[in-house]
Amino acid sequence: MRVGLVGAGFMGGVHLNAYAAIPEVEVVGVADARTEAAVAGAELVGARPYASFEELVAAEDVEVVDVCLPTAFHRDLALRAADEGKHVILEKPIARTIEDAQEILEVFSGDRPRLFVGHVVRFFPEYLGIKEKIDAGDLGTVGVVRTSRRSPFLLGWNDWYADWRVSGGVLLDLVIHDFDFLRWALGEVERVYARGMLGREYNRLDYVLVTLRFESGAIAHVEGHWGYPGPFNYSIEVAGTSALLTVDSTEPSSLELISEASAHSEVPDLASGKSPYVEELRHFVHCIATGEESLVRPHDASEALRISLAATESVLTGKPVTLGGRT
Amino acid sequence: MSVRVGLVSFAHVHSPAYAAVLRDLDAADFVGITDEDTGRGAEAAELFGVRFFDSAGSLFDEVDAVVVCSENKNHARDVIPALQGGVHVLCEKPISTTIEDARAMIEASETSGSQLRTAFPVRYLPSIVRARELVRGGALGRILALNGTNHGQIPGGWFLDPELAGGGAVMDHTVHLADVLRWMLDVDVKSVYAEIDSFFGEGGTDDAAILTLELEGGFVADGAFATIDPSWSRGDGYPTWGDVTLRIAGTSGVLDVDPFAQPLRTFDHETGTPSWSYVGEDMNALMLADFLRGVTEGKPSGASGLDGLRTLEVVLAAYRSGEENEPQVVERTEPRS
């Protein structure tokens, strides 16, 4: 399957490295407005560099466009790719606003082309394990869930992560992973209350504590930290009536590299033999090839965004936000 | 010089630990125990080798100070006569189940001149003390937010009786961290939002909650906030009683505080159940020694009755928020006198 990737920044690099491990995928073109980024990205996978999406699709016969652009540009690129009849793999979050997300869903509402959003946490073996245990009833009724996700601040193109209008901050870019996973595992969210840094002048620092109440009754507490001064880490604890389950990325894993570089790692380096990014992208191209339904439906991505935006509203208003009007 | 000290009621699960400390502390002359449950009290007195007093009044006549460990609702009943009888009191947390009771206790202390202190032992844990120094010394820059837990297992008996306990996990556990926040940062709690429910135990007593506190004043940035998870979400399979943890996020650093992360991990071949036993400092011994020092020197030490009242106000606001699903302003009441 021929893939063209647009946006050879941080996540673009992660995806390219993952594609290199998927034999059934050939990345034929990498587009980035920054020539050196396009060239470097293309070199990773033996593709040709391009200056733009238009140049890429004009020159290469790609079936899939993988979009790793800053969030605010997701809508435009997704719509242009759909116009060209290309399947789209879109890095999360699906879009910067719910209106953009709805427009994207609309465009991809038919059988083809298809849309896949990179909610990669669903492909982490430990999160999959949690989901399976919850579904199997091993934990009993889930009462309180605690999650944490703490990341160094990423320096993206034009420092876009630091621009809330483009990135949406830690709520849209980081803990949306946890919102999506929790909604997948526990069902729909009824109410959100959140406190954070929004509206306060902190440069390259965002910290949120979010309380979610699910329709099931479960309560979740989500911590998100952008600008964490240590290495990236995450944890989750699920307290059920039958069992308590915990995962903590800071606990020793099967393979531990201790080095100067490891102190600054920005993505988890798992030793399970299965990279969640490889698993995710392999799953997406498999769904395209077979027509199977994806583990991450477009609707899931827009619902995760809806939770992030509700949390954002709560931070700004100081009030809990009830999620109504689900589509 | 040791302080003649007694213990009022073995209702609370902390009573045996306090009694063991009082028996062993040089600063304490552990005189005896009184308990309205005479069987329970007499048994405890025999266990710790002290006299059993069949009335609180008779104990008060022979001691300088008491530790009150009755059910939350009965604190005022036991504390006020002690204070009025010239006996200094360390009262188990929460100070009471109502604002009125707490105010009456504080008033009794002020009019009698007897000291009223609230049992907040977490203040004495070395990592908490050190965290306070680091935070106040600017090690984290400006403090933006705090993320705290005080988890436990479902207790038994009267802890599950809302009448005697005044509530469930939110009443039982919130006050420890609320006090730590106030003490560490000199903050007041402006408002509270809470999601509260019951999952883990029988009978509907609240045992699951997340509280969000807006902070003001003190050593925090404008707009600082904190969350507290007081849930009784640990079951019998958990290797220890629970936890107290606090993550503090500042503009230039993060402090992860986990005072009880000093365990021996035992993997028992018979039971098949791992267990963690704590090998750090005994916070109860540190707290009781400080209380007795305050009594000896006539200079009250540790958490006051007012500190107890302030944390109770946070709890009551949390319960209101849990009902209303809206943030609730914490109304700070003044003691009557």
XYZ file of C-alpha atoms in Angstrom:
664
model
C 0.000 0.000 0.000
C 1.436 3.357 -1.055
C 1.402 6.052 1.602
C 2.283 9.716 1.445
C 3.042 11.508 4.684
C 2.433 15.198 5.224
C 4.182 16.942 8.110
C 7.603 15.515 8.916
C 7.844 16.925 12.413
C 7.963 15.023 15.671
C 4.958 12.732 15.122
C 5.727 12.480 11.413
C 9.075 10.981 12.347
C 7.418 8.536 14.728
C 5.032 7.395 11.994
C 7.776 7.099 9.379
C 9.861 4.920 11.645
C 6.801 2.778 12.297
C 6.025 2.421 8.576
C 9.590 1.242 8.024
C 8.652 -1.805 10.116
C 5.497 -2.581 8.102
C 6.440 -4.532 4.947
C 3.041 -4.108 3.297
C 3.422 -0.316 3.339
C 5.570 1.701 1.000
C 5.945 5.350 1.937
C 6.588 6.934 -1.431
C 6.546 10.616 -0.563
C 7.095 12.889 2.436
C 5.858 16.464 2.259
C 6.933 19.303 4.502
C 7.214 23.005 3.812
C 10.618 22.849 5.484
C 12.900 21.284 2.857
C 15.345 19.822 5.365
C 12.503 18.158 7.318
C 11.017 16.692 4.138
C 14.419 15.386 3.034
C 15.274 13.938 6.435
C 11.863 12.291 6.730
C 12.019 10.892 3.211
C 15.454 9.439 3.886
C 14.101 7.455 6.814
C 11.924 5.374 4.505
C 13.543 5.783 1.074
C 10.793 8.101 -0.156
C 10.931 11.257 -2.210
C 10.634 14.656 -0.493
C 8.022 17.210 -1.480
C 7.310 20.780 -0.469
C 3.549 20.329 -0.143
C 0.618 17.928 -0.155
C -0.302 19.139 -3.643
C 3.128 18.402 -5.051
C 3.118 15.011 -3.378
C -0.248 13.843 -4.722
C 0.498 15.306 -8.145
C 3.708 13.314 -8.442
C 2.917 10.125 -6.548
C 0.046 7.692 -6.859
C -0.695 7.282 -3.159
C -3.712 5.503 -1.706
C -3.277 6.856 1.802
C -2.275 10.245 3.133
C -0.902 10.308 6.666
C -1.389 13.761 8.180
C 0.960 14.808 10.982
C 0.456 18.542 10.721
C -0.237 20.905 13.610
C -3.782 20.321 14.866
C -5.347 23.485 13.493
C -4.415 22.400 9.937
C -6.006 18.937 10.187
C -9.340 19.967 8.756
C -8.000 21.599 5.591
C -5.612 18.803 4.769
C -8.134 16.051 5.520
C -10.709 17.695 3.269
C -8.219 18.212 0.447
C -7.096 14.603 0.692
C -10.715 13.428 0.631
C -11.234 15.555 -2.474
C -8.452 13.588 -4.096
C -10.100 10.357 -3.022
C -7.316 9.484 -0.601
C -7.776 7.555 2.619
C -6.542 9.612 5.526
C -4.641 8.654 8.626
C -4.845 11.685 10.861
C -2.745 12.213 13.960
C -4.836 12.963 17.042
C -6.638 15.113 17.919
C -8.967 14.877 14.941
C -9.252 18.674 14.767
C -8.917 21.865 16.739
C -12.668 22.557 16.976
C -15.788 20.410 17.068
C -17.033 22.201 13.930
C -13.893 21.152 12.059
C -14.291 17.621 13.389
C -17.930 17.455 12.252
C -16.945 18.646 8.797
C -14.275 15.959 8.595
C -16.728 13.269 9.758
C -19.190 14.423 7.141
C -16.673 14.182 4.332
C -15.589 10.719 5.422
C -19.076 9.433 6.181
C -19.259 7.177 3.119
C -17.560 3.858 2.467
C -14.591 5.464 0.735
C -12.308 7.183 1.322
C -11.808 6.179 4.919
C -10.520 8.093 7.950
C -8.407 6.835 10.836
C -7.345 8.958 13.796
C -4.194 8.116 15.712
C -5.488 7.354 19.189
C -2.450 5.186 19.732
C -3.025 4.455 23.417
C -5.640 1.901 22.336
C -2.704 -0.031 20.865
C -0.492 -0.049 23.950
C -0.406 -3.631 25.225
C -0.984 -2.635 28.848
C -3.990 -0.454 27.996
C -5.395 -3.218 25.813
C -4.936 -5.518 28.793
C -6.853 -3.138 31.050
C -9.678 -2.881 28.533
C -9.862 -6.668 28.246
C -9.971 -7.115 32.016
C -12.713 -4.515 32.400
C -14.735 -6.107 29.602
C -14.252 -9.561 31.100
C -15.567 -8.310 34.428
C -12.322 -9.155 36.212
C -12.345 -5.825 38.041
C -16.034 -5.900 38.952
C -17.769 -2.540 38.725
C -15.245 0.214 38.014
C -15.413 2.916 40.706
C -12.457 5.291 40.537
C -9.834 5.539 37.793
C -6.722 7.671 38.091
C -4.515 8.473 35.122
C -1.412 10.569 34.701
C 0.491 11.617 31.588
C 3.500 13.867 31.985
C 5.586 15.032 29.048
C 8.465 17.375 28.430
C 7.425 20.297 26.292
C 7.780 19.596 22.579
C 9.337 22.180 20.324
C 7.364 21.896 17.113
C 7.338 23.903 13.915
C 6.977 27.590 14.762
C 6.573 26.506 18.405
C 2.985 25.563 17.514
C 2.424 23.448 20.617
C 2.865 26.607 22.687
C 0.137 28.386 20.719
C -3.130 27.382 22.322
C -5.157 28.461 19.279
C -3.239 25.957 17.151
C -2.686 23.067 19.577
C -5.435 23.417 22.194
C -2.831 22.862 24.885
C -2.358 19.815 27.065
C -6.086 18.997 27.103
C -6.334 18.572 23.324
C -2.897 17.251 22.605
C -1.885 15.029 25.513
C -4.626 13.889 27.881
C -7.010 13.360 24.954
C -5.231 9.987 24.910
C -6.614 9.250 28.356
C -10.040 10.669 27.558
C -10.266 8.417 24.508
C -9.072 5.360 26.389
C -11.402 5.978 29.324
C -14.395 6.480 27.048
C -13.446 3.275 25.208
C -13.162 1.354 28.452
C -15.924 2.926 30.550
C -18.461 4.325 28.091
C -19.846 7.808 27.645
C -18.871 10.758 29.829
C -21.671 12.559 31.590
C -19.871 15.484 33.219
C -16.416 17.104 33.213
C -14.764 19.411 35.706
C -11.248 20.662 35.073
C -8.718 23.134 36.358
C -5.660 24.182 34.375
C -3.292 26.913 33.320
C -5.402 28.291 30.498
C -5.824 32.028 30.712
C -2.674 32.314 32.785
C 0.575 33.382 31.213
C 2.866 30.397 31.488
C 5.229 29.840 28.596
C 5.563 26.234 27.463
C 3.924 24.923 30.562
C 0.468 23.470 30.880
C -0.894 21.420 33.740
C -4.423 20.120 34.192
C -6.337 18.076 36.735
C -9.623 16.807 35.335
C -12.510 14.966 36.953
C -14.764 12.931 34.663
C -18.075 11.421 35.697
C -19.242 8.637 33.399
C -22.796 7.597 32.656
C -21.888 4.284 34.304
C -21.274 6.233 37.525
C -17.512 5.720 37.436
C -15.334 8.662 38.442
C -12.003 9.348 36.749
C -9.206 11.726 37.675
C -6.848 12.713 34.867
C -3.550 14.507 35.358
C -1.802 16.070 32.377
C 1.503 17.887 32.394
C 3.223 19.598 29.483
C 6.603 20.954 30.360
C 7.315 18.189 32.868
C 10.995 18.532 33.719
C 11.687 14.775 33.698
C 11.317 12.017 31.117
C 7.898 11.274 29.644
C 5.829 8.990 31.854
C 2.298 7.760 32.286
C 0.300 5.720 34.742
C -3.205 4.430 35.224
C -4.944 2.891 38.172
C -8.377 1.287 37.908
C -10.164 0.602 41.183
C -13.021 -1.814 40.755
C -15.238 -3.593 43.223
C -13.402 -6.875 42.585
C -9.847 -5.762 41.932
C -7.439 -2.868 41.729
C -5.218 -2.681 38.656
C -2.231 -0.402 38.131
C 0.181 0.370 35.307
C 3.087 2.739 35.805
C 5.562 3.463 33.027
C 8.195 4.495 35.558
C 8.381 1.010 36.992
C 11.122 -1.167 35.563
C 10.122 -2.816 32.298
C 11.584 -5.714 30.368
C 14.330 -3.600 28.925
C 15.770 -0.485 30.531
C 18.243 1.751 28.765
C 19.912 4.057 31.253
C 21.822 6.785 29.477
C 22.160 10.510 29.059
C 19.665 10.355 26.191
C 17.106 8.258 28.054
C 16.658 11.073 30.561
C 15.124 13.165 27.812
C 13.040 10.621 25.962
C 9.739 11.904 24.683
C 7.961 8.741 23.617
C 7.805 5.530 25.588
C 10.314 2.977 24.407
C 8.530 -0.298 24.947
C 10.195 -3.654 24.965
C 7.145 -5.784 24.320
C 8.279 -6.465 20.774
C 5.199 -4.622 19.561
C 5.485 -0.904 19.000
C 2.050 0.598 19.579
C 2.682 2.936 16.657
C 3.483 0.024 14.361
C 0.442 -1.870 15.626
C -1.776 1.151 15.113
C -0.644 1.936 11.577
C -0.608 -1.737 10.593
C -4.195 -1.984 11.851
C -5.258 1.083 9.863
C -3.798 -0.143 6.576
C -5.256 -3.594 7.266
C -8.700 -2.003 7.658
C -8.235 -0.154 4.385
C -7.201 -3.334 2.606
C -10.007 -5.477 4.024
C -12.775 -2.967 4.630
C -12.928 -4.023 8.279
C -14.121 -1.571 10.909
C -11.319 0.131 12.777
C -10.685 -0.066 16.499
C -10.749 3.748 16.333
C -13.852 4.922 14.523
C -13.943 8.548 13.336
C -16.833 9.135 15.743
C -14.613 8.029 18.637
C -12.065 10.667 17.707
C -14.628 13.451 17.626
C -16.078 12.292 20.967
C -12.614 12.376 22.528
C -12.228 15.895 21.184
C -15.630 16.792 22.639
C -14.412 15.707 26.089
C -11.215 17.731 25.690
C -13.181 20.786 24.639
C -15.613 20.350 27.527
C -12.650 20.217 29.906
C -11.279 23.353 28.252
C -14.589 25.115 28.781
C -14.592 24.009 32.410
C -11.101 25.421 32.960
C -12.204 28.729 31.460
C -15.538 29.007 33.282
C -14.758 27.264 36.570
C -17.967 25.265 36.127
C -18.596 21.610 35.431
C -19.661 20.927 31.841
C -22.321 18.357 31.027
C -21.787 16.536 27.755
C -25.059 16.458 25.924
C -26.241 16.222 22.345
C -24.111 13.283 21.326
C -24.206 12.527 17.654
C 8.970 15.587 83.606
C 6.348 13.388 82.066
C 2.764 14.354 81.363
C -0.002 12.331 82.991
C -2.071 11.282 80.030
C -5.196 9.237 79.396
C -7.003 7.875 76.393
C -10.728 8.380 75.886
C -12.446 5.593 73.952
C -11.156 2.756 71.862
C -13.794 3.362 69.213
C -11.321 4.645 66.623
C -8.998 2.279 64.786
C -6.050 4.518 65.646
C -6.540 4.001 69.410
C -4.272 0.952 69.768
C -1.430 2.676 67.919
C -1.772 5.775 70.099
C -1.931 3.643 73.269
C 1.237 1.801 72.287
C 3.058 5.104 71.765
C 1.793 6.539 75.061
C 2.956 3.410 76.860
C 6.435 3.709 75.355
C 7.081 7.462 75.329
C 9.283 8.741 78.138
C 7.418 12.039 78.018
C 4.140 10.282 78.831
C 2.906 8.845 82.085
C 0.103 6.732 80.620
C -2.421 6.694 83.451
C -5.402 4.980 81.972
C -8.255 4.498 79.588
C -11.939 5.283 79.730
C -14.541 3.984 77.318
C -18.321 3.952 77.318
C -17.940 0.421 76.035
C -16.585 -0.883 79.325
C -15.720 -4.307 77.969
C -13.645 -2.850 75.134
C -12.042 -0.280 77.428
C -11.184 -2.709 80.198
C -9.662 -5.124 77.726
C -7.531 -2.380 76.207
C -6.450 -1.191 79.664
C -5.309 -4.672 80.529
C -3.511 -5.052 77.208
C -1.538 -1.844 77.727
C -1.069 -2.337 81.464
C -2.940 0.773 82.581
C -5.996 1.450 84.763
C -9.517 1.424 83.384
C -11.710 4.340 84.479
C -15.436 3.654 84.344
C -16.230 7.319 83.861
C -14.511 9.995 81.812
C -14.749 12.374 84.749
C -12.769 10.094 87.006
C -10.029 9.884 84.366
C -9.977 13.654 83.895
C -9.351 14.052 87.651
C -6.077 12.196 87.401
C -4.492 13.379 84.155
C -3.048 16.517 82.559
C -3.990 15.541 79.041
C -6.106 13.101 77.065
C -6.273 11.764 73.556
C -9.904 11.476 72.418
C -10.616 8.630 70.002
C -14.372 8.284 70.199
C -16.671 8.200 67.177
C -16.542 11.466 65.211
C -20.002 12.484 66.363
C -19.041 12.030 70.031
C -15.910 14.173 69.987
C -17.636 17.258 71.375
C -19.302 15.175 74.104
C -15.914 13.891 75.270
C -13.671 16.860 74.523
C -15.622 19.718 76.077
C -15.846 18.268 79.640
C -12.147 17.432 79.503
C -11.207 20.980 78.536
C -13.539 22.411 81.144
C -11.930 20.116 83.700
C -8.515 21.611 82.954
C -7.345 18.725 80.809
C -5.520 19.361 77.525
C -6.935 17.456 74.566
C -5.591 15.943 71.393
C -8.699 15.078 69.396
C -8.748 12.476 66.637
C -9.632 13.822 63.188
C -12.056 14.922 61.886
C -12.516 17.345 64.729
C -16.294 16.815 64.653
C -19.141 16.177 62.262
C -20.680 19.657 62.531
C -19.410 23.225 62.528
C -21.361 23.865 65.727
C -19.572 21.096 67.597
C -16.169 22.301 66.433
C -16.942 25.859 67.443
C -18.146 24.719 70.866
C -14.946 22.734 71.371
C -12.746 25.668 70.370
C -14.754 27.932 72.648
C -14.343 25.515 75.556
C -10.593 25.565 74.982
C -10.443 29.342 74.936
C -12.572 29.840 78.022
C -10.857 27.102 80.022
C -7.316 27.827 78.879
C -6.837 24.124 78.162
C -5.211 23.248 74.889
C -7.275 21.727 72.075
C -5.214 20.124 69.308
C -6.321 18.096 66.296
C -4.623 14.810 65.398
C -3.068 15.403 61.981
C -0.064 13.061 62.083
C 0.721 13.351 58.358
C 2.293 16.734 59.132
C 5.035 14.892 60.980
C 6.152 12.543 58.211
C 9.732 13.530 57.321
C 9.073 13.652 53.581
C 6.116 15.974 54.175
C 8.215 18.191 56.442
C 10.979 18.280 53.839
C 8.493 18.978 51.042
C 7.229 21.949 53.032
C 10.778 23.310 53.331
C 11.470 22.782 49.631
C 8.237 24.389 48.517
C 8.638 27.371 50.808
C 12.277 27.716 49.815
C 11.300 28.131 46.178
C 12.696 24.831 44.915
C 9.731 24.437 42.549
C 9.325 28.070 41.625
C 5.745 29.232 41.978
C 3.314 26.497 43.001
C 0.636 25.924 40.362
C -1.234 22.811 41.438
C -1.218 19.802 43.737
C -2.543 16.294 43.148
C -3.098 14.309 46.328
C -4.411 10.924 47.368
C -5.314 9.396 50.682
C -6.543 5.942 49.825
C -7.633 3.294 52.246
C -9.595 0.133 52.639
C -13.248 -0.017 53.594
C -13.264 0.299 57.370
C -15.783 -1.477 59.540
C -18.220 -0.680 62.317
C -19.292 2.879 62.992
C -17.133 4.304 60.155
C -19.916 3.117 57.849
C -22.639 4.717 59.990
C -23.219 8.237 58.644
C -24.815 9.253 61.943
C -21.727 8.434 64.021
C -19.064 9.123 61.390
C -20.673 12.177 59.791
C -20.000 10.698 56.352
C -17.800 8.133 54.674
C -14.469 8.355 52.901
C -14.803 12.067 52.204
C -15.227 12.766 55.940
C -12.583 10.261 56.990
C -9.768 10.975 54.555
C -10.105 14.448 53.054
C -9.010 16.240 56.200
C -5.473 14.815 56.237
C -4.554 16.295 52.875
C -6.616 19.429 53.369
C -4.574 20.031 56.505
C -1.290 19.265 54.741
C -2.135 21.775 52.002
C -3.003 24.464 54.539
C 0.061 23.760 56.668
C 2.541 23.319 53.854
C 1.460 26.343 51.850
C -0.350 28.650 54.297
C -3.307 28.603 51.917
C -7.009 28.851 52.481
C -9.427 26.735 50.509
C -11.690 29.048 48.543
C -14.045 26.553 46.959
C -14.551 22.841 46.429
C -15.954 20.752 43.593
C -16.597 17.079 44.279
C -17.793 13.960 42.544
C -18.824 11.486 45.249
C -20.247 7.992 45.053
C -20.326 4.584 46.681
C -18.879 1.499 45.006
C -16.624 -0.497 47.243
C -18.579 -1.141 50.426
C -22.068 -2.102 51.476
C -24.803 0.227 52.619
C -24.257 3.238 50.430
C -21.766 5.159 52.576
C -19.623 7.304 50.294
C -16.360 5.516 49.505
C -15.294 7.038 46.179
C -14.628 10.673 45.430
C -12.479 13.221 43.676
C -12.376 16.705 45.206
C -10.989 19.778 43.472
C -9.983 22.680 45.723
C -9.353 26.265 44.675
C -6.582 27.703 46.837
C -5.848 31.270 47.836
C -3.125 33.130 49.684
C 0.074 31.627 50.971
C 2.914 30.127 48.989
C 1.034 29.452 45.745
C 0.554 31.208 42.425
C -2.729 32.974 41.759
C -5.311 30.485 40.585
C -3.596 27.488 42.193
C -5.703 24.382 42.689
C -5.472 20.931 44.182
C -7.274 17.643 43.931
C -7.794 15.120 46.709
C -8.770 11.498 46.173
C -9.966 10.190 49.566
C -11.411 6.954 48.214
C -11.575 3.728 50.159
C -10.607 2.009 46.923
C -8.100 -0.481 48.341
C -9.413 -3.955 48.949
C -8.167 -6.941 50.890
C -5.875 -7.854 48.030
C -3.885 -4.636 48.363
C -0.485 -5.210 49.945
C -0.819 -2.383 52.468
C -3.462 -0.246 54.182
C -3.513 2.468 51.526
C -1.505 5.585 50.831
C -0.880 9.261 51.242
C 0.643 10.821 48.133
C 1.067 14.365 46.904
C 2.362 15.614 43.575
C 3.277 19.275 43.526
C 3.687 21.086 40.212
C 5.617 24.343 40.198
C 6.857 26.658 37.485
C 10.386 25.262 37.723
C 9.984 21.782 39.138
C 7.799 18.930 40.262
C 7.847 17.227 43.644
C 6.389 13.745 43.972
C 5.805 12.982 47.645
C 5.000 9.434 48.728
C 5.809 9.242 52.442
C 4.866 5.599 52.869
C 6.984 4.394 49.952
C 9.430 2.867 52.418
C 8.169 -0.686 52.425
C 9.513 -4.103 53.061
C 7.895 -6.268 50.421
C 6.989 -9.687 51.743
C 5.849 -12.513 49.483
C 4.305 -15.071 51.778
C 4.393 -18.673 50.580
C 1.482 -19.648 52.814
C -1.025 -16.904 52.005
C 0.159 -16.275 48.462
C -0.526 -12.596 49.093
C 2.247 -10.009 48.929
C 2.359 -7.463 51.734
C 4.218 -4.219 52.263
C 5.278 -3.186 55.724
C 6.391 0.353 56.334
C 9.792 0.925 57.870
C 9.802 4.735 58.028
C 9.244 7.068 60.946
C 6.225 6.532 63.216
C 4.124 9.628 62.565
C 1.908 8.897 65.558
C 4.877 8.882 67.921
C 6.161 12.152 66.465
C 2.722 13.761 66.775
C 2.068 12.590 70.322
C 5.541 13.643 71.466
C 4.923 17.084 69.995
C 1.529 17.334 71.687
C 3.029 16.418 75.056
C 5.899 18.862 74.550
C 3.345 21.583 73.907
C 1.526 20.663 77.101
C 4.736 20.590 79.135
C 5.968 23.908 77.828
C 2.552 25.546 77.876
C 2.994 26.389 74.194
C 0.460 24.564 72.031
C 2.107 22.686 69.200
C 0.822 20.969 66.072
C -2.600 21.382 64.510
C -5.091 23.486 66.454
C -8.813 23.126 66.906
C -9.203 25.891 64.341
C -7.133 23.844 61.869
C -9.571 21.021 62.531
C -12.522 23.326 61.891
C -11.031 24.665 58.651
C -10.610 21.156 57.234
C -14.131 20.176 58.334
C -15.444 23.168 56.393
C -13.761 21.768 53.274
C -15.403 18.383 53.852
C -18.855 19.852 54.329
C -18.466 21.991 51.189
C -17.447 18.836 49.293
C -20.599 17.035 50.379
C -22.692 20.025 49.280
C -20.925 20.015 45.919
C -21.518 16.292 45.539
C -25.226 16.961 45.928
C -25.384 20.051 43.733
C -22.782 19.158 41.063
C -21.512 22.721 41.322
C -18.417 24.177 42.996
C -19.219 25.319 46.523
C -17.662 28.248 48.320
C -16.022 27.193 51.580
C -17.638 29.283 54.253
C -15.094 30.012 56.943
C -16.857 30.311 60.251
C -15.292 32.121 63.151
C -15.154 30.551 66.574
C -17.845 32.066 68.758
C -15.735 33.721 71.393
